[in-house]
């Protein structure tokens, strides 16, 4: 395997050793490099064999090359290109030494040799030493270039923990053109491409996958895994009371609506909140809610209820924190509550463009959880770097959230769940990635249904997260927008310190407040 040098193409060779006592030598390699068009302009492919033994190891390089090349014979059997794969087969009389195969790439020449000799006895061409394969077969690869590149390792595939869509998420290095990469692939398989992160999602053949794994323009490749909504359903929300009072209140019955929410209207006016799926006609949300976009081929409606519940807590008319904020539905999960990373990234990419167009202060609420995904984390961080506030759920498995996405995404506000008695909720994740705690057990909010008036009690860090989302909208409405990192610091400055019991060591103990 040889990486392209100076922008020229190279070939990754995987020589297959001949079967014992056979005279067929086969070579194959993936055509790589940033300029595949050059690589495909293979002018000649010549094979040389020798009726005499190789020159002794102490002979000069030129003598050894002449010994091989002055006794050429038409031994080439087949040379063919299968998309990005070059395949060569030669037939050599049994009394002859193994052949050397020269492949011309533009002005350069790559030389491939298959032999069972030791490394020191292999012919050296243009000063390139032979590469030792585990099968004791050697490939001596040489390009007419002034410098030698160390053979790079193939990119490993970041595995999803669980089911996948069958697609791969490919993150390219900064400045790399997707069109240049697509020219090396079957572009019909590219299903999504993004600008928020320089990447795309695609189903990949084995050839395309290997081409990308060997490309120096690729940052990483990840399987397209699945994320799920993060709530546990049981059947004046106390949470609003808790985030507007420094001390624990006397009434600790979460099922009652006689709690007090203290705030200064208007709450969140002029701010957009993006949420996964909303029943936009619900009386708590209409007419401030509207449908934005759907990714994944799902219906343009909340058939699950989770998004509507989250929206009601963030900005419901009587059940929400920022009751004057606007709500925009971006559906990326199925009505059964699961979806793929690629659809979520596409949704976030759409949000980034929508915010540029609207020029309004914006917050993204991500009450979802899934196995660690660098691609999703990078996308969330890219949103934050564009000045968009992001609030994410810590997750509901009573474990360290360091291996949960998007909870671990740098720059996001990661929210864990508390109870009405100021305890850590038994299900809530924890850990160093957590920024805040908010009410997340027996939370009353809007729910789906034909009456547009339904409500439900839900448990989960999904229910805690929109409390923080609403607070950010509330503060932007009163104080103006600031950078996400400064908003996080401001929320920390107002939070009640160490009010909760049961919080594991190494996890902050900050209960969010609106004043």
XYZ file of C-alpha atoms in Angstrom:
515
model
C 0.000 0.000 0.000
C 1.439 3.377 -1.000
C -0.162 6.746 -0.420
C -0.197 9.343 -3.183
C 2.705 11.765 -3.042
C 2.685 15.270 -4.452
C -0.908 14.862 -5.608
C -0.143 11.872 -7.859
C -2.142 8.706 -7.848
C -0.998 5.502 -6.215
C -2.188 1.911 -6.128
C -2.870 -0.213 -3.086
C -1.725 -3.695 -4.074
C -2.776 -6.957 -2.509
C -0.814 -9.647 -4.407
C -2.175 -13.173 -4.306
C 0.565 -15.831 -4.087
C 0.595 -18.582 -6.713
C -0.527 -22.010 -5.629
C 2.411 -24.334 -5.089
C 3.761 -25.800 -8.311
C 1.555 -23.525 -10.398
C 2.773 -20.927 -12.801
C -0.067 -18.387 -12.523
C 0.766 -15.132 -10.749
C -2.106 -12.800 -9.893
C -1.985 -9.206 -8.682
C -4.804 -6.853 -7.762
C -4.974 -3.388 -6.288
C -7.325 -0.534 -5.503
C -6.657 2.582 -7.517
C -6.309 5.408 -5.016
C -5.257 9.026 -4.900
C -6.808 12.450 -5.051
C -6.727 12.379 -8.853
C -8.410 9.166 -9.934
C -8.574 10.362 -13.531
C -4.793 10.202 -13.706
C -4.808 6.794 -12.077
C -7.202 5.428 -14.664
C -4.961 6.600 -17.537
C -2.939 3.426 -17.381
C -0.982 3.543 -20.612
C 0.858 0.237 -20.349
C 1.063 -2.830 -18.210
C 4.092 -4.979 -19.000
C 5.368 -8.138 -17.399
C 8.962 -9.263 -17.571
C 10.323 -12.716 -16.815
C 13.860 -14.059 -16.791
C 15.187 -17.448 -17.849
C 18.233 -16.836 -15.692
C 18.385 -16.565 -11.920
C 18.088 -13.134 -10.351
C 21.310 -11.219 -10.008
C 23.068 -11.893 -6.699
C 22.166 -9.649 -3.800
C 25.516 -7.837 -3.919
C 25.007 -6.760 -7.516
C 24.242 -3.166 -8.265
C 20.705 -1.956 -8.590
C 21.148 -1.148 -12.296
C 22.569 -4.584 -13.030
C 19.644 -6.274 -11.338
C 17.146 -4.140 -13.242
C 18.854 -4.879 -16.571
C 18.935 -8.578 -15.758
C 15.169 -8.567 -15.365
C 14.212 -6.209 -18.152
C 16.538 -7.408 -20.960
C 14.833 -10.778 -21.102
C 11.275 -9.717 -21.644
C 8.679 -12.132 -22.928
C 4.960 -11.680 -23.681
C 3.777 -13.425 -20.549
C 0.876 -11.125 -19.721
C -2.415 -13.047 -19.478
C -4.999 -10.419 -18.435
C -5.106 -6.782 -17.389
C -8.483 -5.295 -16.559
C -9.986 -2.470 -14.519
C -13.134 -3.128 -12.520
C -14.169 0.375 -11.432
C -11.503 1.120 -8.784
C -9.770 -2.272 -8.927
C -6.853 -3.154 -11.219
C -6.436 -6.878 -11.790
C -3.411 -8.448 -13.484
C -2.700 -12.139 -14.165
C 0.453 -13.523 -15.731
C 1.532 -17.015 -16.766
C 5.186 -17.902 -16.299
C 6.960 -21.111 -17.344
C 7.869 -23.127 -14.292
C 11.619 -22.878 -14.900
C 11.547 -19.097 -14.797
C 11.888 -16.811 -11.873
C 8.780 -14.974 -10.618
C 7.764 -12.022 -12.756
C 7.948 -8.324 -12.178
C 4.913 -6.293 -13.178
C 5.269 -2.648 -14.206
C 2.144 -0.452 -14.305
C 2.419 3.036 -15.730
C 0.360 5.776 -14.060
C 0.654 8.910 -16.102
C 4.340 9.859 -16.004
C 5.119 7.595 -13.079
C 5.622 3.852 -12.969
C 4.541 1.488 -10.225
C 6.427 -1.791 -10.116
C 4.944 -4.835 -8.475
C 6.810 -8.077 -7.900
C 5.582 -11.381 -6.499
C 8.250 -13.692 -5.155
C 9.040 -16.043 -2.323
C 12.541 -14.727 -1.952
C 13.737 -12.984 1.157
C 13.595 -9.226 1.400
C 17.310 -8.813 0.705
C 17.124 -10.891 -2.488
C 14.186 -9.018 -4.017
C 15.089 -6.698 -6.874
C 15.210 -3.051 -5.832
C 13.604 -0.657 -8.248
C 14.168 3.109 -8.005
C 15.480 2.641 -4.498
C 12.236 1.222 -3.033
C 12.614 -1.680 -0.659
C 10.310 -4.654 -0.896
C 7.313 -4.809 1.448
C 6.886 -8.044 3.365
C 3.427 -9.620 3.432
C 2.348 -12.237 5.955
C 2.110 -14.861 3.199
C 5.840 -14.372 2.459
C 4.807 -12.754 -0.799
C 6.455 -9.400 -1.474
C 5.251 -6.350 -3.358
C 7.963 -3.915 -4.461
C 6.126 -0.714 -5.313
C 7.880 2.219 -6.908
C 6.729 5.568 -8.298
C 8.894 8.006 -10.246
C 8.690 10.545 -7.400
C 11.398 12.442 -5.551
C 10.300 11.301 -2.078
C 9.036 8.108 -0.509
C 5.770 8.037 1.451
C 5.379 5.672 4.380
C 2.552 3.238 3.755
C -0.513 4.606 5.611
C -2.892 2.496 7.628
C -6.417 2.119 6.330
C -9.028 4.097 8.234
C -10.788 1.863 10.714
C -14.580 1.799 10.665
C -16.231 3.280 13.749
C -18.691 0.563 14.700
C -22.217 1.333 15.875
C -23.334 -0.283 19.107
C -26.389 -2.161 17.861
C -28.481 -1.887 14.719
C -27.476 0.195 11.699
C -29.164 1.494 8.570
C -26.611 -0.252 6.362
C -25.119 3.107 5.385
C -21.830 4.729 6.338
C -21.200 8.274 7.502
C -18.044 9.655 5.900
C -16.400 12.766 7.379
C -13.942 14.465 5.027
C -11.065 16.669 6.047
C -11.542 20.424 5.989
C -11.392 21.855 2.490
C -11.761 18.532 0.664
C -14.274 18.667 -2.198
C -17.094 16.154 -1.948
C -17.379 16.201 -5.748
C -13.787 15.021 -6.063
C -14.534 12.174 -3.678
C -17.805 11.323 -5.447
C -15.922 11.008 -8.730
C -14.228 7.964 -7.204
C -17.482 6.375 -6.032
C -20.871 5.184 -7.186
C -22.613 8.522 -6.694
C -26.049 6.907 -7.003
C -25.528 5.506 -3.504
C -24.906 8.882 -1.834
C -28.117 9.515 0.119
C -27.263 12.602 2.183
C -24.546 15.232 2.096
C -23.964 18.096 4.487
C -22.268 21.448 4.829
C -22.462 21.726 8.620
C -19.834 19.017 8.719
C -17.910 18.220 5.542
C -19.341 14.799 4.934
C -22.033 12.553 3.540
C -23.906 9.306 4.137
C -24.012 6.475 1.641
C -24.399 2.784 1.093
C -20.959 1.642 -0.009
C -19.781 -1.323 -2.015
C -16.676 -3.133 -0.824
C -14.636 -1.339 -3.487
C -15.955 2.103 -2.547
C -15.459 1.430 1.152
C -11.844 0.379 0.629
C -11.196 3.373 -1.591
C -12.449 5.697 1.167
C -10.611 3.809 3.908
C -7.342 4.355 2.073
C -8.003 7.958 1.063
C -5.882 10.646 2.778
C -8.812 13.046 2.297
C -11.067 11.130 4.700
C -11.104 12.004 8.406
C -13.157 9.033 9.544
C -15.840 6.554 8.494
C -18.624 5.432 10.836
C -21.514 3.017 10.625
C -24.908 4.737 10.593
C -26.296 3.667 13.955
C -29.652 4.169 15.640
C -30.685 6.583 18.384
C -33.881 6.487 20.406
C -36.036 8.877 22.361
C -35.007 8.984 26.007
C -38.058 8.877 28.216
C -39.801 6.439 30.509
C -43.575 6.804 30.390
C -45.867 6.369 33.401
C -49.211 7.413 33.533
C -49.108 23.434 37.349
C -46.128 21.129 36.542
C -43.938 20.956 39.595
C -40.875 21.356 37.368
C -41.709 24.973 36.621
C -42.035 25.581 40.339
C -38.657 24.022 41.027
C -36.719 26.051 38.463
C -38.181 29.303 39.784
C -37.519 28.717 43.502
C -34.127 28.430 45.137
C -35.329 26.168 47.932
C -37.375 22.979 47.927
C -41.090 23.760 48.140
C -43.585 22.415 50.642
C -46.003 20.783 48.189
C -44.299 17.623 46.964
C -47.158 16.039 45.081
C -46.144 16.005 41.398
C -49.676 15.162 40.246
C -51.176 18.461 41.323
C -51.271 21.710 39.377
C -51.151 24.093 42.317
C -47.439 24.823 42.085
C -46.204 28.334 41.445
C -44.096 29.372 38.470
C -42.471 32.755 38.939
C -41.260 34.498 35.808
C -41.191 37.849 34.060
C -43.176 38.029 30.813
C -42.624 37.983 27.949
C -40.862 34.634 28.078
C -38.784 33.798 25.015
C -40.308 36.230 22.521
C -38.292 36.447 19.295
C -36.535 33.115 19.883
C -36.863 29.933 17.782
C -36.764 26.494 19.409
C -36.210 23.471 17.157
C -37.655 20.193 18.475
C -37.951 16.657 17.095
C -41.594 16.375 15.942
C -44.497 18.454 17.332
C -48.287 18.312 17.143
C -48.359 21.911 16.004
C -52.140 22.234 16.438
C -52.081 21.535 20.192
C -53.668 24.371 22.193
C -50.499 24.711 24.285
C -48.420 25.344 21.154
C -50.639 26.829 18.454
C -50.134 29.238 16.675
C -46.469 29.619 17.668
C -45.554 26.152 16.406
C -44.964 25.276 12.776
C -43.598 22.347 10.793
C -40.042 22.733 9.580
C -38.749 19.601 7.867
C -38.796 15.792 7.998
C -35.873 13.445 7.363
C -36.172 9.693 7.050
C -39.349 9.443 5.002
C -41.721 9.710 7.973
C -45.130 11.467 8.002
C -45.127 15.187 8.742
C -46.788 14.719 12.121
C -45.904 13.649 15.653
C -47.201 10.100 15.856
C -45.178 9.336 18.975
C -46.008 12.127 21.422
C -42.494 12.585 22.737
C -41.753 15.738 20.735
C -45.067 17.336 21.631
C -44.438 16.668 25.326
C -40.959 18.188 25.083
C -42.312 21.225 23.206
C -44.967 21.758 25.883
C -42.327 21.908 28.626
C -40.032 24.195 26.660
C -42.662 26.660 25.471
C -46.229 25.593 26.268
C -48.784 28.345 26.873
C -49.510 27.239 30.453
C -47.180 24.249 30.946
C -43.970 25.670 29.484
C -40.999 27.781 30.505
C -40.687 30.139 27.500
C -44.338 30.518 26.587
C -43.750 33.257 24.009
C -41.051 31.462 22.009
C -41.643 30.056 18.521
C -41.449 26.293 17.967
C -40.250 24.552 14.802
C -40.684 20.809 14.281
C -37.786 18.913 12.686
C -38.714 15.240 12.569
C -35.814 12.800 12.388
C -37.230 9.810 14.303
C -39.960 7.323 13.467
C -43.282 7.266 15.288
C -41.905 4.308 17.231
C -39.245 6.569 18.701
C -36.054 5.559 16.910
C -34.048 6.792 13.947
C -30.655 6.855 12.281
C -27.695 9.110 12.895
C -27.607 10.158 9.239
C -31.191 11.471 9.377
C -30.444 13.362 12.598
C -27.333 14.919 11.046
C -29.413 15.897 8.004
C -31.958 17.511 10.324
C -29.284 19.478 12.146
C -27.756 20.509 8.832
C -31.198 21.832 7.814
C -31.465 23.731 11.107
C -28.094 25.396 10.517
C -29.235 26.673 7.127
C -32.632 27.751 8.503
C -30.980 29.803 11.244
C -28.773 31.533 8.691
C -31.879 32.411 6.690
C -33.954 33.582 9.678
C -31.137 35.385 11.513
C -33.062 34.756 14.753
C -31.644 33.516 18.066
C -32.130 29.758 18.029
C -31.977 26.742 20.321
C -32.000 23.061 19.397
C -33.516 20.642 21.911
C -32.233 17.075 21.490
C -34.112 14.845 23.913
C -32.605 11.710 22.392
C -29.885 9.272 23.312
C -27.835 6.661 21.536
C -24.443 4.932 21.546
C -21.387 7.112 21.108
C -21.166 8.644 17.623
C -18.343 10.974 16.681
C -20.252 12.117 13.592
C -23.278 13.183 15.638
C -21.076 14.812 18.286
C -19.148 16.723 15.619
C -22.400 17.957 14.088
C -23.711 19.184 17.437
C -20.431 20.959 18.134
C -20.537 22.521 14.671
C -23.980 23.944 15.483
C -22.654 25.401 18.733
C -19.705 26.919 16.900
C -22.211 28.699 14.641
C -23.771 30.353 17.693
C -26.748 27.998 17.988
C -27.546 26.844 21.524
C -27.982 23.079 21.924
C -29.515 21.239 24.888
C -29.199 17.444 25.038
C -30.479 14.688 27.317
C -27.972 12.857 29.518
C -29.779 9.547 28.976
C -31.825 7.125 31.047
C -29.621 4.152 31.927
C -28.226 5.211 35.314
C -24.723 5.104 33.889
C -21.923 7.483 32.996
C -23.014 9.518 29.985
C -19.468 9.675 28.595
C -20.335 6.932 26.100
C -23.707 8.397 25.075
C -24.359 10.676 22.116
C -25.218 13.475 21.865
C -24.836 13.784 25.658
C -21.046 13.803 25.390
C -20.899 16.342 22.530
C -18.544 19.238 23.387
C -20.336 22.578 23.683
C -23.808 21.159 24.314
C -25.747 21.707 27.545
C -26.149 18.159 28.874
C -29.054 17.787 31.289
C -29.670 15.103 33.915
C -32.990 14.461 35.726
C -34.058 15.155 39.310
C -37.158 14.248 41.335
C -39.663 16.421 43.198
C -37.869 15.496 46.454
C -34.534 16.814 45.152
C -32.986 13.407 44.541
C -31.206 12.168 41.468
C -33.830 10.348 39.411
C -33.063 6.652 39.611
C -32.838 6.279 35.824
C -30.780 9.394 35.089
C -27.312 9.150 33.605
C -24.536 11.110 35.285
C -20.832 11.868 34.870
C -18.422 14.619 33.976
C -20.267 15.502 30.749
C -23.373 16.613 32.701
C -23.772 20.407 32.963
C -27.099 20.782 34.760
C -29.908 19.033 36.599
C -33.571 19.791 35.965
C -36.946 18.225 36.860
C -37.396 14.941 34.981
C -39.790 12.708 36.901
C -43.586 12.860 36.688
C -43.458 15.891 34.398
C -46.834 17.020 33.065
C -46.934 18.429 29.539
C -48.804 18.411 26.238
C -49.616 15.138 24.481
C -50.838 14.061 21.070
C -54.472 13.362 20.278
C -57.384 14.561 18.137
C -58.676 16.949 20.783
C -55.462 19.012 20.697
C -55.813 19.318 24.483
C -54.310 16.066 25.748
C -51.672 16.027 28.497
C -49.507 13.287 29.988
C -47.012 12.650 32.774
C -43.629 11.369 31.558
C -40.304 10.520 33.177
C -36.872 10.941 31.641
C -33.898 13.156 30.965
C -35.885 14.015 27.811
C -38.307 15.808 30.122
C -35.506 17.539 32.041
C -33.790 18.893 28.921
C -36.575 21.239 27.694
C -36.562 23.022 31.063
C -33.047 24.223 30.181
C -34.018 24.873 26.561
C -36.880 27.063 27.766
C -34.644 28.896 30.229
C -32.171 29.800 27.481
C -35.025 31.170 25.352
C -36.339 33.035 28.406
C -32.973 34.689 29.080
C -32.401 35.555 25.411
C -35.806 37.246 25.353
C -34.886 39.428 28.323
C -31.115 39.908 27.990
C -30.410 39.410 24.295
C -28.512 36.600 22.612
C -24.968 35.690 23.639
C -22.537 33.007 22.536
C -23.445 29.479 23.699
C -20.377 29.179 25.942
C -21.305 32.411 27.716
C -24.923 31.293 28.102
C -23.768 28.045 29.709
C -21.613 30.035 32.121
C -24.539 32.345 32.920
C -26.829 29.402 33.675
C -24.169 27.975 35.981
C -23.880 31.278 37.811
C -27.610 31.226 38.626
C -27.900 27.524 39.458
C -28.512 26.307 43.013
C -25.360 24.571 44.247
C -25.531 21.037 45.674
C -29.292 20.774 46.285
C -29.659 17.139 45.199
C -29.021 13.916 47.031
C -27.748 10.774 45.360
C -25.569 12.527 42.784
C -22.460 10.379 42.134
C -18.992 11.782 42.740
C -17.497 13.469 39.700
C -20.864 14.889 38.571
C -21.839 18.530 39.015
C -24.771 19.198 41.351
C -26.359 22.281 39.775
C -30.139 22.817 39.717
C -31.067 25.336 37.012
C -32.910 28.530 37.990
C -34.561 31.404 36.133
C -33.252 34.132 38.424
